[in-house]
Every structure is written in structure tokens, then in C-alpha cells.
XYZ file of C-alpha atoms in Angstrom:
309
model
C 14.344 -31.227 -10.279
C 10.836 -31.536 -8.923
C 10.135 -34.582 -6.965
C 6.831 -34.279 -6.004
C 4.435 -32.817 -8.877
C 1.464 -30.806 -7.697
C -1.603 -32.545 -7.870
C -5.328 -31.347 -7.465
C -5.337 -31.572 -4.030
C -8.177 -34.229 -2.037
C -9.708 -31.482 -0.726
C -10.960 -30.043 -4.490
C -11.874 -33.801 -5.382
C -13.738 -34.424 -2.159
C -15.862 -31.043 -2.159
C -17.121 -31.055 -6.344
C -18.233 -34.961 -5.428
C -19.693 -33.655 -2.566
C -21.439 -30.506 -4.424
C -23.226 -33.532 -6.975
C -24.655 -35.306 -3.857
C -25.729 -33.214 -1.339
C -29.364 -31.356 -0.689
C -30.043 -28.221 -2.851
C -29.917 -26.500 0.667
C -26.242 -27.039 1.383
C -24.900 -26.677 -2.020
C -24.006 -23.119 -1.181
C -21.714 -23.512 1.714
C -19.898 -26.181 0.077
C -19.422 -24.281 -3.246
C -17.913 -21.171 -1.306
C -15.234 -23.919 0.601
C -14.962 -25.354 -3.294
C -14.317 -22.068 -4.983
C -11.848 -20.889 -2.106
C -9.888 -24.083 -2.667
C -9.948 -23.967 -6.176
C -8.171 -20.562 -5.766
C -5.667 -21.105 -3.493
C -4.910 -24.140 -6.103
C -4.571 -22.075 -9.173
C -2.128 -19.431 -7.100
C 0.250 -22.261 -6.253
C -0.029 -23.403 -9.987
C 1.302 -20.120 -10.798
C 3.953 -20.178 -8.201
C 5.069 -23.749 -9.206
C 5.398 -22.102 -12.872
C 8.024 -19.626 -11.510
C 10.250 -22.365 -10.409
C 10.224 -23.847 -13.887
C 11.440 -20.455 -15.209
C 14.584 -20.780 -12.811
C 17.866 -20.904 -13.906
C 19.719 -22.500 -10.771
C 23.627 -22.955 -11.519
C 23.294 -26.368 -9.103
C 21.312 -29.645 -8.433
C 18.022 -28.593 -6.185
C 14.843 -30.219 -5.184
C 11.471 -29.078 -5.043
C 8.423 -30.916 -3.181
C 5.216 -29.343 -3.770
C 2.350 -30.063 -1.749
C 4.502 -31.857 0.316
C 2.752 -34.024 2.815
C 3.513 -35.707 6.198
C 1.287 -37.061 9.043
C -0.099 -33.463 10.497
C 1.634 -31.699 8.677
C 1.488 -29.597 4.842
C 3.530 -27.384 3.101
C 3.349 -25.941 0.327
C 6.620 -25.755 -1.411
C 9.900 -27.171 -0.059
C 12.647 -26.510 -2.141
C 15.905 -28.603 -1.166
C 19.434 -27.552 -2.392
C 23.006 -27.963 -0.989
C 22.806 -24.473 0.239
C 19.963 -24.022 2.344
C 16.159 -25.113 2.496
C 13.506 -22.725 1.507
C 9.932 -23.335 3.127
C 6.577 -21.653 1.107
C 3.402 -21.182 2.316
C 1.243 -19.426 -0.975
C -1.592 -17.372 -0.239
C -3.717 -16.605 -3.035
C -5.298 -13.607 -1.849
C -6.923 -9.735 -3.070
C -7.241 -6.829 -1.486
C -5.559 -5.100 1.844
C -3.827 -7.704 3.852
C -2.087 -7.225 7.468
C -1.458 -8.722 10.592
C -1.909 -8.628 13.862
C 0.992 -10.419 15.922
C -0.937 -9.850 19.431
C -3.950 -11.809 18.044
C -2.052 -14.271 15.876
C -4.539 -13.025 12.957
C -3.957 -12.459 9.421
C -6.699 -10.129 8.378
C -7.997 -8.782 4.518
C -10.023 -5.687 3.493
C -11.804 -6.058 -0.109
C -12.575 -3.369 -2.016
C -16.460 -3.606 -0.502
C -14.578 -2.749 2.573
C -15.388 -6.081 4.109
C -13.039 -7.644 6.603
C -12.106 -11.099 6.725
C -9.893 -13.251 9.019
C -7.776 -16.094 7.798
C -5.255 -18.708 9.346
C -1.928 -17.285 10.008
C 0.091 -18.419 7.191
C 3.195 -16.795 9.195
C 2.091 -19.493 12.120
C 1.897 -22.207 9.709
C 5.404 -22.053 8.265
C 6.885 -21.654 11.533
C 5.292 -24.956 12.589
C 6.150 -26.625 9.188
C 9.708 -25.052 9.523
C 10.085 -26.736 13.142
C 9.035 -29.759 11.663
C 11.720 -30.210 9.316
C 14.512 -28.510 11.439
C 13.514 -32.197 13.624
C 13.886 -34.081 10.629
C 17.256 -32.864 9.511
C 18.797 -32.861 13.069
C 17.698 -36.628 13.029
C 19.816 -37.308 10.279
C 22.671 -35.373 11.570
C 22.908 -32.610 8.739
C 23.288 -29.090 9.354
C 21.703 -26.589 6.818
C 19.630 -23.103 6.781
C 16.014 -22.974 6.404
C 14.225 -20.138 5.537
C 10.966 -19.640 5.511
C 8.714 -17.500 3.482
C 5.126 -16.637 2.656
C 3.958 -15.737 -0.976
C 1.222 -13.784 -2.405
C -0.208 -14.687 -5.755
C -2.478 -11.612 -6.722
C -0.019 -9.056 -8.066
C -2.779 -6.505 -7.101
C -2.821 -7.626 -3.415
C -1.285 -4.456 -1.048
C 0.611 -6.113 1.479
C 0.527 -3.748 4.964
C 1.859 -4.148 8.131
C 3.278 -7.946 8.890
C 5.430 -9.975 11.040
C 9.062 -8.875 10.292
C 10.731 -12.297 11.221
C 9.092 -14.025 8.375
C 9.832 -12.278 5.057
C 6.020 -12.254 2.606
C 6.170 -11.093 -0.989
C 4.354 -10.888 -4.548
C 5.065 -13.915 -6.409
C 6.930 -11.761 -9.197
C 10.002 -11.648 -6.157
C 10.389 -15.139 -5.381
C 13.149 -15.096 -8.423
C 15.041 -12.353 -6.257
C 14.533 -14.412 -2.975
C 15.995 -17.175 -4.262
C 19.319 -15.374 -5.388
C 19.614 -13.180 -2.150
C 19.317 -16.591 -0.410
C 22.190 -18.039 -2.991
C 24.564 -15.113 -2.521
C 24.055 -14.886 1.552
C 25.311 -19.192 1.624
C 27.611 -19.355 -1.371
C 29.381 -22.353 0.636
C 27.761 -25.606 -0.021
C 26.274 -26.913 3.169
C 25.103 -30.213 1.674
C 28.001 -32.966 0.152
C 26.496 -35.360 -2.555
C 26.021 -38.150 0.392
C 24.092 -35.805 2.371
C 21.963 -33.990 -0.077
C 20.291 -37.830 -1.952
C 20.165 -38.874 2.001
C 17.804 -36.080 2.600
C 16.195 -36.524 -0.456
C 15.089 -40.463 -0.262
C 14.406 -39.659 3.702
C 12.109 -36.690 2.597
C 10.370 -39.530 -0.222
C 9.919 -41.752 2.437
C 8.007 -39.657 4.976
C 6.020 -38.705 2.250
C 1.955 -39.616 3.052
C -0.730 -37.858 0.667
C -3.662 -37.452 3.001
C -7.576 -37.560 2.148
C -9.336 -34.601 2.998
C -12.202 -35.089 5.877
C -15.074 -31.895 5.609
C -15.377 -30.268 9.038
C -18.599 -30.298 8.621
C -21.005 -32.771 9.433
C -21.959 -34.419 5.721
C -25.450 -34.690 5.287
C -27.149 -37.713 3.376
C -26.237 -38.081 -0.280
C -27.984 -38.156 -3.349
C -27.944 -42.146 -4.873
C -27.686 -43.066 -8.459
C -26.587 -42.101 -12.212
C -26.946 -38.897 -12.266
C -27.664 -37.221 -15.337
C -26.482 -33.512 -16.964
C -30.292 -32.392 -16.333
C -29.735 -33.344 -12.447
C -32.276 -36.025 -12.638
C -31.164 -39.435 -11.326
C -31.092 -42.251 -14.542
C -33.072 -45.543 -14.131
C -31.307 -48.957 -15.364
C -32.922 -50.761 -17.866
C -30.406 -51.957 -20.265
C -28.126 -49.170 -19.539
C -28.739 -45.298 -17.351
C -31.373 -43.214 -19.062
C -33.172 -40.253 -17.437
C -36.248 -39.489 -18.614
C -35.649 -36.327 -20.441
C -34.369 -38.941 -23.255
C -30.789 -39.141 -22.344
C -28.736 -42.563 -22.554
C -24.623 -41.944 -21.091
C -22.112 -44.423 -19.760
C -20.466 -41.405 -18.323
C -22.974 -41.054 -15.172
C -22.160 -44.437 -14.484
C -18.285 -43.419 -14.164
C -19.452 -40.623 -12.284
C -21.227 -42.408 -9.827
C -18.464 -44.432 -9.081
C -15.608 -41.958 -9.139
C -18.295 -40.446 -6.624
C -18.794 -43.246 -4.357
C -14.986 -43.920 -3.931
C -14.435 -40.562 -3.025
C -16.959 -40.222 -0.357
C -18.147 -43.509 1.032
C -15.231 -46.643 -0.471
C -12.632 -47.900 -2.665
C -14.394 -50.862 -2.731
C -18.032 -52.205 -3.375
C -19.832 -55.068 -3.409
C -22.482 -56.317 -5.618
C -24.931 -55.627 -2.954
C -23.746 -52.053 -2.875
C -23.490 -51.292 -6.162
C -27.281 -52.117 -6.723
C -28.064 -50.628 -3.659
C -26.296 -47.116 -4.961
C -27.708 -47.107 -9.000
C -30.828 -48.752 -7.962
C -30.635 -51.668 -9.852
C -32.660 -55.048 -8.937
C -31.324 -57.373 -10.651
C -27.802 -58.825 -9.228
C -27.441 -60.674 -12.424
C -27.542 -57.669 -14.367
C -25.165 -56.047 -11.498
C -22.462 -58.685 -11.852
C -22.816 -58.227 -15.442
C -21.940 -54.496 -15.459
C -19.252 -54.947 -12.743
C -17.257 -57.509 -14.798
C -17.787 -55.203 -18.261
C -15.984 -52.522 -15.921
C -12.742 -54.573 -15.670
C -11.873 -53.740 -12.604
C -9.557 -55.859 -9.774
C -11.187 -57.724 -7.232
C -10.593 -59.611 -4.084
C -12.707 -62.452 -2.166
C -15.250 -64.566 -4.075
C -18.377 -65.215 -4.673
C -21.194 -63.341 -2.330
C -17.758 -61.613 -0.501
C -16.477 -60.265 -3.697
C -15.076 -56.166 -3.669
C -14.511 -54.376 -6.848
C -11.421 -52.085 -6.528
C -12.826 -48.734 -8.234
C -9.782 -47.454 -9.757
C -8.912 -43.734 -9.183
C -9.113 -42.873 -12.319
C -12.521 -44.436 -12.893
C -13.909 -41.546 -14.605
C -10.797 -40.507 -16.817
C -11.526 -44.190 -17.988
C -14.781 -43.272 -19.613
């Protein structure tokens, strides 16, 4: 049973808004952080399809994405036998590591060399994590940890023996070695919805904050040509175009990097329109839930403001 359904993580959402709004100059550093995202996204999508092809003779959990204050992983899969812990790398190429260094290194095909985070340093700190949790509630259970590589083409060299890392294709063999090593049920019925509803309630989706420091973003509609629409009557650029969809854009964009809510005064102030009659006109069209009155009024953009259009 999954419990927690991958979504596209903040980090995606927060970096394409981003890539819309920022100077022509930084675009390019902020669509290499977007594509490497996007990546590591589509390998866990592939993992998380594995686990639907599963056939698991008991009741079992999976979290993915699961989220706490500080802490991330990527998979945790729950069942009354023992607790498996994933970190997925989506990765090509030669990958190694060295222990001394704490580095988790990968040669391309260009020969290039590139250093990542150790993912074998990140599951022991998200394994230590839990291992507090379930002592807190008094249970008593395995947990293994593991890390998984996506790209079936990736050659996986020397790594950290404690930790075991494999293609994605083994994660099906894994998963029965694990079964057959604790055939005794650790977890009674009591136990195993205990951990469950204390796992749900720890459970905090973050936002994703850039690193970097953001630089000052484009305003307005802005239109499939890149130009930025004028209002008069509704968005039009001037290469003839007239779309509602801009408008959604713009404010699926402005929730994502500045608010969830806006004023009047803001809203004009970000499509550059004039009028606040013709403002509070377009804000009530939207539908959207508000709170305080009058010149104190916030519209609550909705997260899925531009899945509305």
C-alpha cells in the first residue's frame, strides 16, 4: 500500500517558475539545477514503478519522498518484517567512492569527473533518524538501508561495503533476500498501524529555498513570444496574442516565489494594471477564497491555479 504518492517535488516547481522570471543571464545556471532535478525525478518514477510490480505475500507500506523537518528520504518501505531505507541516484557513467574523503565521484564518457553528495552518508543519517523514531515508540525492527541506481548502463566500481548499492532491475531480489533473512514477523497488527499513523503524523512537505541568491524577477503576463502582455480588457502582447493562460501563469508564478496571498495593490503592482476597479474585477472573476475586507483583503491563490485554466 503506498501512503505517500510521489509528487513533483518543490524544488522542480520552484526552479521552471524561476527559469520564466529571471535575467537572460542567469537562465543557464538555473536550467542545469532544473534539468538535474528533473532527472533525479524521473529515476525515482521508475523506481516507484518497480514497487507496483511487487508481489508481497503481506501488508507493507511505502512512503515516497518522505519528508520530516531536516530530513528526506527517498523511499521508506514499512512491513512487519523489517524497514527498508532508499536513497535513488539517477546517474551515467563510472561511479565510485572514496570513504577517506566521504566523496561519491562519476566519470562520463568525455572522461570528465564530477563529485556528488554521498548518497551512502545520506541514508545513514536518514537511517539514524528513524532508528530514534521507532525506539520512541518502543518497537524493535531491522532497517536496512540501501542506495539505488537508475541508469541500467551506469558501471558501479569500488563503494562502501556496509551499505549495499545496486541497478534498479535488483531491488526485486533485495527485497526477497531481505524477506527470507526475517521470515519472523517483527511487527504485530497494533504495532505495525502505530508506526504507520506516527510516520503520517511527522510527515511535513517542505518548500524548496535556491541556494543561490535570487536575482530580481521579471513582472507581468507573460506571453509564449517572451514579451510581457499589457491589460486593456484582458493580456495581449503585441505580436497579436490575447490568452487567459499568462494570467494563470503569473499567478501560479507569484505564489511560488514571492506569496500565497495578494492584495489588490499587489496584483496591479505585478500585471501592471492601473485601474483597481478593473483589478477587483478580475480578482473576483478568479473565484478564489479570501480573508480581511475591504483595502486589507488577500486572495488565497490556489495551488492549482494554473491546472484551473
Amino acid at each position: 500500500m503506498t501512503v505517500i504518492v510521489r509528487k513533483l517535488p518543490s524544488k522542480i516547481v520552484v526552479l521552471d517558475a524561476l527559469l520564466r522570471r529571471v535575467p537572460l543571464e542567469k537562465r543557464e545556471y538555473i536550467e542545469n539545477l532544473l534539468k538535474r532535478a528533473e532527472i533525479g525525478y524521473l529515476g525515482e518514477l521508475k523506481v516507484d514503478t518497480i514497487w507496483k510490480e511487487l508481489d508481497l505475500p503481506m501488508k507493507f507500506l511505502l512512503f515516497h519522498n518522505y519528508e520530516i523537518p531536516h530530513y528526506q528520504i527517498d523511499t521508506l518501505f514499512v512491513c512487519p518484517h523489517f524497514l527498508l531505507i532508499l536513497e535513488i541516484k539517477n546517474v551515467a557513467g563510472y561511479i565510485w567512492y572514496d570513504p577517506e574523503k566521504h566523496q561519491f565521484l562519476r566519470k562520463r564518457k568525455s572522461g570528465e569527473i564530477e563529485s556528488f553528495q554521498s548518497p551512502f552518508d545520506q541514508v545513514k543519517r536518514n537511517v539514524e533518524k528513524i532508528e530514534r523514531i521507532i525506539k520512541y515508540l518502543g518497537i524493535n525492527i531491522p532497517i536496512h538501508k540501501a542506495v539505488v541506481i537508475v541508469e541500467p548502463t551506469t558501471v558501479i566500481g569500488n563503494m562502501d561495503g556496509e551499505i549495499s548499492i545496486f541497478h534498479a532491475i535488483g531491488l526485486r531480489t533485495e527485497v526477497k533476500r531481505l524477506l527470507l533473512k526475517y521470515s519472523k514477523q517483527n511487527l504485530g497488527i497494533v504495532q505495525f498501524e502505530t508506526l504507520k499513523e506516527h510516520l503520517l503524523k511527522l510527515y511535513q512537505p517542505s518548500k524548496y529555498k535556491p541556494k543561490f541568491e535570487i536575482p530580481p524577477i521579471r513582472k507581468g503576463a507573460i506571453c509564449n513570444c517572451g514579451k510581457v502582455m499589457a491589460y486593456k480588457r484582458g493580456f495581449t502582447c503585441i505580436c497579436g496574442n490575447k490568452s487567459k493562460e499568462a494570467l494563470y501563469q503569473g499567478l501560479h508564478d507569484y505564489r511560488v516565489l514571492i506569496s500565497e496571498r495578494i492584495t489588490n495593490r499587489e496584483f496591479r503592482d505585478f500585471f501592471f494594471i492601473e485601474s483597481h476597479d478593473a483589478a477587483n474585477k478580475i480578482l473576483k472573476r478568479l473565484g478564489f477564497n479570501s480573508e480581511g475586507s475591504n483595502k486589507n483583503r488577500k486572495y488565497l491563490i490556489p495551488e492549482d491555479v494554473w491546472r484551473i485554466f
